[in-house]
XYZ file of C-alpha atoms in Angstrom:
475
model
C 101.430 118.167 107.474
C 102.074 121.035 105.819
C 99.608 123.908 105.871
C 99.432 127.692 104.577
C 99.984 129.621 106.645
C 100.505 133.521 105.486
C 99.871 134.967 101.628
C 101.904 137.607 99.974
C 100.401 140.134 97.873
C 102.459 142.557 97.303
C 104.042 142.920 94.098
C 101.831 144.764 91.576
C 103.938 141.719 89.205
C 105.647 138.246 88.296
C 107.705 137.175 91.185
C 110.902 135.953 89.982
C 113.064 134.622 93.331
C 112.317 134.378 97.065
C 114.471 133.914 99.664
C 115.299 133.290 103.481
C 118.844 134.740 106.603
C 118.083 133.690 109.428
C 115.233 136.467 110.541
C 113.903 137.885 107.154
C 111.789 137.344 103.726
C 113.269 138.828 101.061
C 111.043 138.408 97.073
C 111.379 140.680 94.134
C 109.112 140.713 90.287
C 108.420 142.269 87.568
C 107.641 145.054 89.429
C 111.195 146.165 89.584
C 111.147 146.004 93.526
C 112.946 143.827 96.122
C 110.717 143.602 99.390
C 111.971 142.574 102.746
C 109.725 140.851 105.713
C 109.964 139.771 108.810
C 109.749 136.369 109.732
C 108.246 137.375 113.224
C 105.013 138.312 112.030
C 105.782 138.225 107.766
C 105.049 141.993 108.415
C 106.783 144.016 105.767
C 110.056 145.858 106.983
C 109.524 150.403 106.707
C 112.177 150.420 104.503
C 111.125 147.673 101.851
C 110.408 147.824 99.159
C 113.678 148.191 97.871
C 114.597 150.583 94.519
C 117.088 151.222 92.359
C 117.078 148.900 89.417
C 114.830 149.978 86.098
C 114.589 147.096 84.561
C 113.120 143.197 85.635
C 114.336 142.700 89.054
C 115.731 138.623 88.228
C 117.414 137.463 91.549
C 118.240 137.815 95.012
C 119.845 135.990 97.722
C 121.068 136.852 101.018
C 124.538 136.398 102.195
C 125.487 133.092 104.777
C 125.116 135.829 107.957
C 122.204 137.556 106.530
C 122.873 140.924 106.010
C 123.911 141.402 102.279
C 120.807 140.965 100.300
C 122.169 141.281 96.041
C 119.389 141.425 93.097
C 119.953 142.031 89.682
C 118.317 142.264 87.149
C 116.699 143.298 82.997
C 118.972 146.502 83.805
C 122.836 144.188 83.757
C 123.112 145.758 87.697
C 123.699 143.215 91.120
C 123.278 145.585 93.568
C 123.940 144.680 97.150
C 122.348 146.085 100.180
C 122.488 146.813 103.311
C 119.634 144.222 105.300
C 119.231 146.053 108.210
C 118.569 150.016 106.829
C 117.961 148.724 103.245
C 121.228 151.130 101.753
C 122.688 150.588 98.741
C 125.789 148.559 99.857
C 127.457 148.624 95.829
C 126.058 148.881 91.786
C 128.002 146.189 89.627
C 127.953 146.364 86.578
C 127.921 143.133 84.095
C 130.722 143.562 81.758
C 129.128 143.431 79.557
C 125.888 145.526 80.350
C 123.814 142.208 79.494
C 120.314 141.522 81.758
C 122.319 139.095 84.666
C 118.992 136.862 85.607
C 121.271 134.684 88.441
C 123.245 135.645 91.800
C 124.694 133.430 94.300
C 126.629 134.338 96.889
C 129.639 131.663 98.474
C 129.592 129.777 101.741
C 132.286 131.751 103.084
C 131.135 135.369 101.410
C 134.190 136.211 100.089
C 132.566 135.938 96.039
C 129.772 136.762 94.278
C 129.150 135.206 91.406
C 126.151 136.645 88.572
C 125.232 135.230 85.121
C 123.546 136.854 82.990
C 121.361 136.300 79.604
C 125.068 136.316 76.924
C 126.610 133.662 78.922
C 128.702 134.958 81.034
C 129.250 134.850 84.186
C 131.170 137.206 86.938
C 133.159 135.677 89.671
C 133.102 139.108 92.603
C 134.769 140.118 95.135
C 132.017 140.498 98.693
C 134.295 142.444 99.916
C 135.686 145.604 97.343
C 132.679 144.807 94.910
C 135.203 144.517 92.476
C 135.636 142.257 89.692
C 137.454 139.265 90.037
C 137.290 136.904 87.204
C 135.402 136.415 83.197
C 134.704 133.644 82.052
C 131.091 132.768 79.254
C 129.519 129.498 78.741
C 129.271 129.032 74.993
C 126.221 128.534 74.410
C 122.904 130.905 75.441
C 122.124 132.618 78.631
C 122.613 131.289 82.300
C 118.615 130.775 84.548
C 121.109 128.767 87.585
C 124.240 128.990 90.035
C 124.680 126.556 92.438
C 127.870 126.474 95.107
C 129.044 123.365 96.938
C 128.188 123.314 100.408
C 132.029 123.636 100.618
C 132.552 126.762 98.544
C 135.102 124.491 96.052
C 133.842 125.107 92.787
C 129.912 125.956 91.841
C 128.058 124.956 89.058
C 126.027 126.971 86.396
C 123.191 126.176 84.101
C 121.477 128.362 81.101
C 119.605 128.243 77.956
C 120.625 124.999 76.259
C 120.287 123.040 78.767
C 124.221 122.727 79.573
C 125.689 121.988 83.456
C 128.624 123.933 83.394
C 131.147 123.379 86.070
C 133.592 126.034 87.266
C 136.060 125.745 89.938
C 137.517 129.070 92.304
C 138.884 130.561 89.986
C 136.912 130.431 87.242
C 138.376 127.765 85.814
C 135.748 125.651 83.785
C 136.068 121.979 84.575
C 132.856 120.132 83.207
C 130.270 121.071 80.851
C 127.195 118.616 79.810
C 124.337 118.398 78.683
C 121.268 118.211 81.762
C 118.151 118.818 79.701
C 117.010 118.815 76.105
C 115.090 122.128 76.674
C 116.759 124.643 78.594
C 117.787 124.918 82.874
C 116.068 127.063 85.471
C 116.924 126.315 88.110
C 119.716 124.364 89.920
C 120.471 123.586 94.016
C 123.345 121.952 96.497
C 122.009 119.724 99.341
C 124.074 120.867 102.161
C 124.468 117.653 103.357
C 126.647 115.324 101.949
C 126.281 111.975 100.451
C 129.202 110.513 101.681
C 132.731 110.253 102.561
C 135.436 108.184 100.354
C 138.953 108.708 100.395
C 140.418 111.347 102.467
C 139.644 114.215 101.684
C 136.762 113.858 98.844
C 133.259 114.480 99.830
C 130.616 112.707 97.230
C 127.450 116.168 96.934
C 123.526 115.324 95.281
C 122.900 118.424 92.661
C 119.354 119.155 91.594
C 118.369 120.617 88.486
C 115.221 121.336 86.210
C 113.922 122.709 83.287
C 111.779 123.317 80.223
C 111.374 119.422 79.564
C 109.116 119.062 82.603
C 112.368 116.725 84.209
C 114.219 117.631 88.107
C 117.535 114.783 87.830
C 119.720 114.323 91.276
C 123.191 114.525 90.255
C 126.838 113.357 92.273
C 129.726 115.805 92.028
C 133.092 115.507 93.988
C 136.019 117.644 93.136
C 139.215 117.295 94.796
C 142.371 119.500 93.513
C 144.571 115.869 93.411
C 142.037 113.904 91.792
C 139.585 116.539 90.123
C 136.365 116.648 89.727
C 133.261 114.475 88.438
C 129.810 115.078 88.087
C 127.479 111.553 88.437
C 123.868 110.897 86.706
C 122.273 109.280 89.869
C 117.769 109.635 89.149
C 115.058 111.698 86.811
C 113.002 112.508 89.558
C 108.761 111.254 88.545
C 105.365 112.769 88.012
C 105.865 116.457 86.408
C 104.445 117.367 83.219
C 104.897 121.087 83.167
C 108.033 122.578 82.278
C 109.729 122.623 86.212
C 111.441 126.486 86.417
C 112.952 126.175 91.165
C 113.843 123.397 92.957
C 115.472 123.535 96.325
C 116.490 121.493 99.177
C 115.331 122.041 102.418
C 118.708 122.789 105.214
C 119.425 119.158 106.273
C 118.991 117.632 102.711
C 116.303 115.046 103.330
C 113.593 117.018 101.567
C 113.200 118.797 97.653
C 110.581 121.166 96.278
C 109.900 121.562 93.317
C 107.719 124.164 91.074
C 105.433 123.765 87.825
C 102.241 124.676 87.017
C 99.948 126.208 89.736
C 101.837 122.602 91.524
C 105.009 122.668 94.336
C 106.189 119.264 94.864
C 107.879 118.029 97.669
C 109.888 115.029 97.734
C 111.217 112.865 100.138
C 115.083 113.005 98.998
C 115.874 109.969 100.066
C 113.559 107.102 98.832
C 112.437 109.458 96.085
C 108.337 109.492 96.383
C 106.758 112.912 96.444
C 105.489 113.262 100.702
C 102.901 117.156 99.076
C 101.958 118.548 96.665
C 100.499 122.223 96.935
C 98.312 123.293 94.319
C 97.276 127.069 95.739
C 99.368 129.288 92.491
C 96.912 129.971 89.714
C 100.270 130.160 87.192
C 103.845 128.711 87.788
C 105.217 128.410 90.278
C 108.401 130.214 89.487
C 110.768 130.431 92.925
C 110.617 128.301 96.255
C 112.713 128.951 98.953
C 112.980 126.162 102.142
C 114.799 128.781 105.415
C 117.087 127.937 107.685
C 116.913 125.842 111.283
C 112.548 127.252 111.293
C 110.051 125.302 108.967
C 108.925 127.607 106.656
C 108.422 126.768 103.723
C 108.475 130.074 100.625
C 107.070 130.186 97.221
C 106.718 132.131 94.650
C 104.318 132.645 91.578
C 103.434 133.756 88.460
C 100.475 134.949 89.804
C 102.078 137.625 91.782
C 101.927 136.552 95.512
C 104.153 134.255 97.259
C 102.697 131.485 99.553
C 104.354 130.939 102.837
C 103.590 126.780 104.357
C 104.939 126.031 107.839
C 105.494 121.736 108.502
C 105.287 120.048 111.221
C 107.823 117.984 113.122
C 106.214 114.992 112.505
C 107.062 115.512 108.664
C 109.785 116.504 109.428
C 110.510 112.576 111.342
C 109.264 111.054 108.162
C 111.803 112.593 106.254
C 114.226 111.390 108.277
C 116.200 109.029 105.853
C 117.514 105.677 108.534
C 114.791 103.310 109.669
C 116.192 104.152 113.521
C 116.369 107.598 112.969
C 112.511 109.173 113.907
C 112.739 107.294 117.294
C 115.958 109.260 117.901
C 115.036 112.301 116.197
C 111.917 112.194 118.380
C 113.520 110.813 121.990
C 115.870 114.460 120.611
C 112.517 116.601 121.306
C 113.550 119.517 123.119
C 110.445 121.058 125.884
C 109.955 123.475 122.749
C 109.285 120.464 120.283
C 107.203 118.773 122.464
C 105.281 122.680 122.321
C 105.502 122.726 118.815
C 104.191 118.881 118.480
C 100.970 119.321 120.745
C 99.933 122.741 118.811
C 100.231 120.879 115.538
C 97.736 118.222 117.339
C 95.056 120.863 118.850
C 96.647 120.423 121.727
C 98.139 123.683 122.726
C 95.755 124.171 126.126
C 97.873 121.235 127.314
C 101.772 123.448 126.585
C 102.469 124.954 130.267
C 101.568 121.429 132.213
C 103.980 119.833 129.412
C 106.256 122.868 130.131
C 105.948 123.106 134.118
C 106.177 119.512 134.465
C 109.613 119.596 131.400
C 108.141 117.139 129.425
C 110.614 116.517 126.226
C 110.218 114.248 123.118
C 112.150 111.195 126.007
C 109.451 111.822 128.608
C 106.250 112.358 125.571
C 107.247 108.317 124.271
C 106.977 107.428 127.492
C 103.631 108.999 129.305
C 100.761 105.991 130.403
C 97.213 107.199 131.135
C 97.998 106.925 135.123
C 101.027 109.789 133.927
C 98.680 112.071 132.550
C 96.761 111.672 135.217
C 98.779 110.902 138.585
C 101.668 112.933 137.499
C 100.920 115.890 134.960
C 96.873 115.898 137.129
C 94.939 115.478 133.149
C 91.483 115.828 134.593
C 89.502 115.241 131.501
C 88.930 111.517 130.134
C 88.692 112.219 126.969
C 92.435 114.765 126.227
C 93.293 111.612 128.122
C 92.235 109.681 126.294
C 93.026 112.011 122.946
C 96.982 112.806 123.847
C 97.340 109.119 124.905
C 95.597 108.506 121.280
C 98.472 110.341 119.458
C 101.153 109.118 121.665
C 100.234 105.975 120.387
C 100.478 106.538 116.913
C 104.218 108.060 117.135
C 105.312 104.785 118.236
C 103.464 103.537 115.512
C 105.678 105.230 113.211
C 108.092 104.921 114.946
C 107.411 100.591 114.984
C 107.073 101.601 111.757
C 110.599 102.627 110.587
C 112.322 100.964 113.563
C 110.359 97.419 111.235
C 113.846 97.090 109.075
C 110.852 96.082 106.660
C 112.090 98.141 103.230
C 109.598 101.673 102.317
C 108.924 100.406 98.686
C 107.455 97.508 100.283
C 104.854 99.639 103.414
C 101.504 100.578 101.740
C 101.694 104.320 102.083
C 97.445 104.205 103.617
C 97.786 101.984 105.856
C 102.094 101.659 106.447
C 101.577 98.227 106.927
C 103.959 95.128 105.242
C 101.845 94.398 101.443
C 100.195 91.600 101.046
C 97.950 91.534 97.982
C 100.147 94.780 95.917
C 98.304 97.182 93.607
C 98.878 99.782 91.628
C 97.376 103.212 91.102
C 96.476 105.676 88.444
C 99.049 107.858 90.046
C 102.389 105.057 90.028
C 101.939 104.280 93.057
C 101.474 101.241 94.891
C 98.874 99.988 97.453
C 97.258 97.066 99.957
C 94.205 96.481 97.503
C 92.193 96.462 100.178
C 92.849 99.432 101.619
C 93.360 100.660 97.915
C 89.389 99.852 96.947
C 88.716 101.250 100.440
C 89.954 104.605 100.214
C 87.960 104.923 96.442
C 84.933 103.795 97.869
C 84.969 106.818 100.401
C 86.709 109.339 99.556
C 87.451 111.834 96.464
C 88.826 109.385 93.562
C 92.255 111.492 94.511
C 96.019 110.359 94.853
C 97.175 109.466 98.978
C 100.262 110.266 97.227
C 99.981 113.451 95.376
C 95.771 114.600 96.455
C 95.821 114.533 92.529
C 92.487 114.049 90.393
C 93.286 110.082 89.842
C 92.825 110.307 86.215
C 91.644 106.085 86.666
C 89.711 104.489 89.593
C 90.755 101.090 87.492
C 93.640 99.363 90.096
C 95.824 96.362 88.001
C 98.294 94.250 90.628
C 101.819 94.191 91.193
C 103.462 91.123 91.109
C 107.234 91.846 90.613
C 106.484 94.075 93.657
C 104.223 90.597 95.038
C 107.129 88.748 93.874
C 109.686 91.267 96.028
C 108.173 91.067 98.957
C 107.187 87.129 99.629
C 111.527 87.026 98.635
C 111.989 89.726 101.314
C 109.766 87.406 103.575
C 110.977 84.048 102.700
C 113.981 85.476 103.646
C 113.441 87.359 107.082
C 111.148 84.908 108.698
C 111.738 82.298 110.269
């Protein structure tokens, strides 16, 4: 599932931001420093920490290539660093001298946006390091910024709760109240929702704020048809201000950080997959690594936690009924090796590699092929491998059955016959949930948090919907 693999505790004050490149992790803090770590073993680079800022560093971000790191600070500057040697490339001063709260590179690396406490936002030329365009919001300080994946516009969020959309010429396209008590973070999914008319792309935007909410928006923009921002939904489960949110690079998962906890959500179903509770104070930042199975979370407790996902979790996050099977069959030999390690079968990695077992071969393994072809002598070991493969096949079958996910019990992964609502707000098969409560600690199967109550309420509306679906789909 998701496991904590490393904790970084080098900062002397609150961690404000963390960011990944393909090979590095950057973190910044109220202690005025930026730190760089290798993703190979999470050791700090020789030229880290990076020191220049005279006050707190609020944000850091890599250029898409990873060769340049930007940082911004209360001292009113945005600094560009060479990540290979730690040398400063440029110091860019906010025209107003106001504290800079957020910075972000455009997808093509040509521009860098910086937003300040006085509401000013600047587009810098990332090659010449000179000011390109400048604008400002009407009220509040800027706390969030995100570029659309195609780079045609970017969004800023303010402490007054407004989402403001700008085009690449710094013209304000749209502004509206999104969060009553102020926006803390926003992020685009890199994957388009769909293609509409020719040249029209739709993107998901997530925003979070002091109002304890995470909202999902659908955004589209063309120079011909103009800009459109549509509210889609609000993710439930947050009971404290949400200070950070981020999409995974495949767009399938969304992570959000609040008081002491991190929620990981399936984007298409908006169901909570995991709740991570290892931080002891507010979670201020979270970031997914590109093309790897890593998540970083930073907190006011001065630490950064590194989490690793297994491949099965990524399979669960696939959005359509048959994608799990397709994804598993597409596993490379290395993917199979990773899966074996996650199942505590790392001693078999060499045998599987020697026999070129990829995802398709894995799903077709039998007790005979394990004994005769792979020469696994231990009966107990063969049984364990078969059991794990059968669990994987079961997941494939449940997703390819065509049963709506909301009709399937999260515990049994089978169609519910007598659904009940637990105090965590989720629906379960009555017998399965009763057994869960009697045998387990009184925690939610979905969130791992303590259930406020053991009372189970019949979900008659869901039962009627399941019965109607059965009448339609079963002969």
